[in-house]
C-alpha positions as CSV (number, residue, x, y, z in Angstrom):
1,V,11.7,-2.8,29.0
2,E,9.7,-2.3,25.8
3,A,9.8,-0.7,22.8
4,S,7.5,-0.4,20.0
5,G,7.8,1.1,16.4
6,A,6.1,0.4,12.7
7,A,5.9,-3.1,11.3
8,V,8.7,-3.7,8.9
9,T,8.3,-6.8,5.9
10,Y,11.0,-8.1,4.8
11,R,11.3,-10.3,1.3
12,V,14.0,-12.9,1.3
13,P,15.0,-13.5,-2.3
14,G,14.7,-17.3,-3.5
15,A,13.9,-20.1,-1.6
16,V,16.0,-20.7,1.8
17,A,16.2,-24.2,3.7
18,I,16.1,-23.5,7.5
19,P,17.1,-26.8,9.4
20,A,13.6,-27.8,11.7
21,D,15.9,-28.1,14.6
22,G,14.2,-25.6,17.0
23,A,16.8,-23.7,16.9
24,P,17.6,-19.7,15.6
25,H,19.0,-19.5,12.0
26,K,20.5,-16.5,10.4
27,V,19.2,-15.7,7.0
28,A,20.5,-13.0,4.2
29,V,18.2,-10.7,3.7
30,A,20.3,-8.1,1.3
31,R,24.0,-7.0,0.4
32,F,24.4,-3.4,-0.4
33,E,26.7,-0.2,0.1
34,L,26.5,2.7,2.0
35,T,29.4,5.3,1.3
36,P,30.2,6.9,4.6
37,E,32.2,10.5,5.2
38,L,34.6,9.7,7.2
39,D,36.3,12.4,9.9
40,Y,37.7,12.6,13.3
41,V,36.1,13.5,17.0
42,A,38.3,14.8,19.8
43,A,37.5,16.0,23.4
44,P,40.9,16.5,25.0
45,K,39.6,17.5,27.7
46,L,38.1,14.6,28.9
47,V,40.0,12.3,26.9
48,E,43.5,13.1,25.0
49,A,43.1,11.0,21.3
50,A,41.3,11.1,18.3
51,Y,38.1,9.1,17.3
52,R,37.2,8.1,14.2
53,R,33.7,8.4,12.7
54,A,31.9,7.3,9.9
55,S,28.7,9.4,9.1
56,L,26.3,8.1,6.5
57,T,22.9,8.4,5.2
58,N,20.9,5.2,4.5
59,D,20.1,5.1,0.7
60,S,18.8,1.8,0.1
61,P,15.2,0.9,0.4
62,Y,15.6,-0.9,3.9
63,T,15.0,0.1,7.2
64,L,17.7,-0.8,9.8
65,L,16.6,-2.2,12.4
66,P,18.0,-1.8,16.2
67,G,20.3,-4.2,17.3
68,P,24.2,-4.8,17.9
69,A,26.3,-4.6,14.8
70,N,30.1,-5.7,13.6
71,L,32.2,-2.8,12.3
72,F,35.8,-3.7,10.3
73,A,38.2,-1.3,8.9
74,G,38.8,-3.3,5.4
75,E,39.1,-6.6,6.5
76,E,39.7,-6.0,10.4
77,F,37.3,-6.6,12.8
78,I,37.5,-3.2,15.2
79,G,34.6,-3.9,17.7
80,T,30.3,-3.3,17.6
81,T,28.5,-0.9,18.2
82,Q,24.8,-0.5,18.6
83,L,22.9,0.6,15.6
84,E,19.4,2.6,16.8
85,L,16.3,2.0,14.5
86,V,17.3,3.9,10.6
87,A,14.7,4.7,8.4
88,P,15.3,5.1,4.5
89,Q,17.3,8.4,4.1
90,G,18.4,8.4,7.4
91,E,21.4,9.5,8.8
92,V,23.7,7.4,11.3
93,E,26.7,8.4,12.9
94,L,29.5,5.6,13.6
95,Y,32.6,5.6,15.7
96,L,35.3,3.6,14.9
97,G,38.1,3.4,17.2
98,A,41.0,5.8,18.5
99,D,43.4,6.5,15.5
100,D,47.2,6.9,17.2
101,R,48.1,8.7,13.8
102,V,46.2,11.6,15.1
103,K,47.8,13.2,18.0
104,V,45.7,15.4,21.0
105,E,47.3,16.8,23.5
106,R,45.8,19.6,26.3
107,E,47.7,21.5,28.6
108,L,46.7,24.0,31.1
109,K,50.3,27.0,30.4
110,R,48.5,29.6,32.8
111,R,46.8,30.0,35.7
112,E,47.0,33.4,38.0
113,V,45.4,35.4,40.7
114,D,45.0,39.1,39.6
115,K,46.2,40.4,42.5
116,R,44.8,43.8,42.2
117,L,41.4,43.4,43.6
118,I,38.1,44.8,42.3
119,G,36.1,46.3,45.3
120,D,35.8,42.5,47.1
121,R,36.4,40.9,43.8
122,R,38.9,38.5,43.0
123,R,40.0,37.7,39.3
124,L,41.4,34.1,38.2
125,R,43.0,34.0,35.0
126,Y,43.7,30.4,32.4
127,G,45.3,29.6,29.6
128,Y,45.1,26.3,27.8
129,E,46.7,24.8,24.7
130,I,45.8,22.0,22.4
131,A,48.0,20.6,20.2
132,L,46.9,18.9,17.1
133,E,49.1,16.9,15.0
134,N,48.4,15.1,11.4
135,R,50.2,11.9,11.1
136,L,47.9,10.3,8.1
137,P,49.2,9.9,4.7
138,A,45.9,12.4,4.1
139,E,44.2,15.1,5.3
140,A,41.7,14.8,8.3
141,Q,38.6,16.6,8.9
142,I,38.8,17.3,12.8
143,T,36.0,18.4,14.9
144,L,37.5,19.5,18.3
145,H,35.2,19.4,21.5
146,D,36.1,21.6,24.8
147,Q,35.0,23.7,27.8
148,I,35.7,26.8,30.1
149,P,33.4,26.9,33.5
150,V,29.7,27.4,33.5
151,S,28.7,29.8,36.3
152,R,26.1,28.4,39.1
153,H,25.7,31.6,40.9
154,E,25.0,35.1,40.0
155,D,27.8,36.2,41.9
156,I,30.3,34.4,39.9
157,K,31.0,35.3,36.5
158,V,33.0,34.1,33.7
159,K,34.3,35.5,30.8
160,L,36.4,33.9,27.5
161,E,39.1,36.6,26.9
162,S,40.4,35.2,23.8
163,A,40.7,32.3,21.5
164,D,42.6,31.5,18.6
165,P,41.3,30.5,16.2
166,Q,37.8,31.6,17.1
167,P,35.3,28.6,18.1
168,T,33.3,27.4,15.2
169,E,30.3,27.4,17.5
170,R,29.8,28.1,21.2
171,T,26.7,27.2,23.2
172,E,25.1,28.4,26.5
173,L,26.8,26.7,28.4
174,N,30.3,27.4,27.4
175,L,30.8,24.4,24.7
176,L,33.5,25.0,22.4
177,D,33.6,23.7,19.1
178,W,36.1,23.4,15.8
179,E,35.7,22.3,12.7
180,L,39.4,22.1,11.3
181,T,41.4,20.5,8.7
182,L,44.9,19.2,8.8
183,A,47.4,18.8,5.7
184,P,49.3,15.3,6.0
185,G,52.1,16.2,8.6
186,E,50.5,19.5,9.8
187,R,50.7,20.5,13.6
188,R,48.2,23.1,14.7
189,V,47.8,24.8,18.3
190,V,44.4,26.0,19.7
191,R,44.5,28.5,22.4
192,F,41.9,29.8,24.6
193,D,42.2,32.3,27.7
194,F,39.4,32.7,30.1
195,T,38.9,34.4,33.3
196,V,36.7,33.8,36.1
197,E,35.8,36.5,38.5
198,H,34.2,35.8,42.3
199,P,33.6,37.3,45.6
200,R,36.9,37.0,47.6
201,D,35.4,35.2,50.6
202,M,33.6,32.7,48.4
203,G,35.4,29.5,47.7
204,L,35.4,27.6,44.5
205,L,35.3,24.1,43.7
206,G,36.4,22.2,40.0
207,L,38.8,24.8,39.0
208,P,42.2,24.0,38.3
């Protein structure tokens, strides 16, 4: 594995005594504080959990080199992460683990086969509900990710029929994103329905 990048020089404040024992020793170069923006990210199609995210800007004069970093919540050690190179004014996102005080549940509420054939085509209808509950004593900003199927065949049509609330963003790969704000103790339900239409004699894989 090879990696290259700009040369970086750090000046250690004051004199530092390093034992001449041939072993590596750590030296503090600088201490500074960065103020993060905290929110939550959930993708309940993959796992029913909300992960705390810290987004911050490196407003120090130092380039942060890539490597392992320890994560703490207050004085509690919560894990490690791998930092990429972050230049001054660069942005970084850190994930601080799942928080069980923000509940996320995803449930299939409807699966129907339309008995009325359109020519030789068959239509399936699906309805999902995602329930979110904020058990924190403070407001929670949540980015919710989900997805409806993506057709890889011109004879298979997928359509988002309804969504409440409407997603903040929908991509060409049918990824759905919602930006939600939940007050302390608030419970919110996101609903969406979609249809899959295909030739009657064509089998489908990957659908519930």
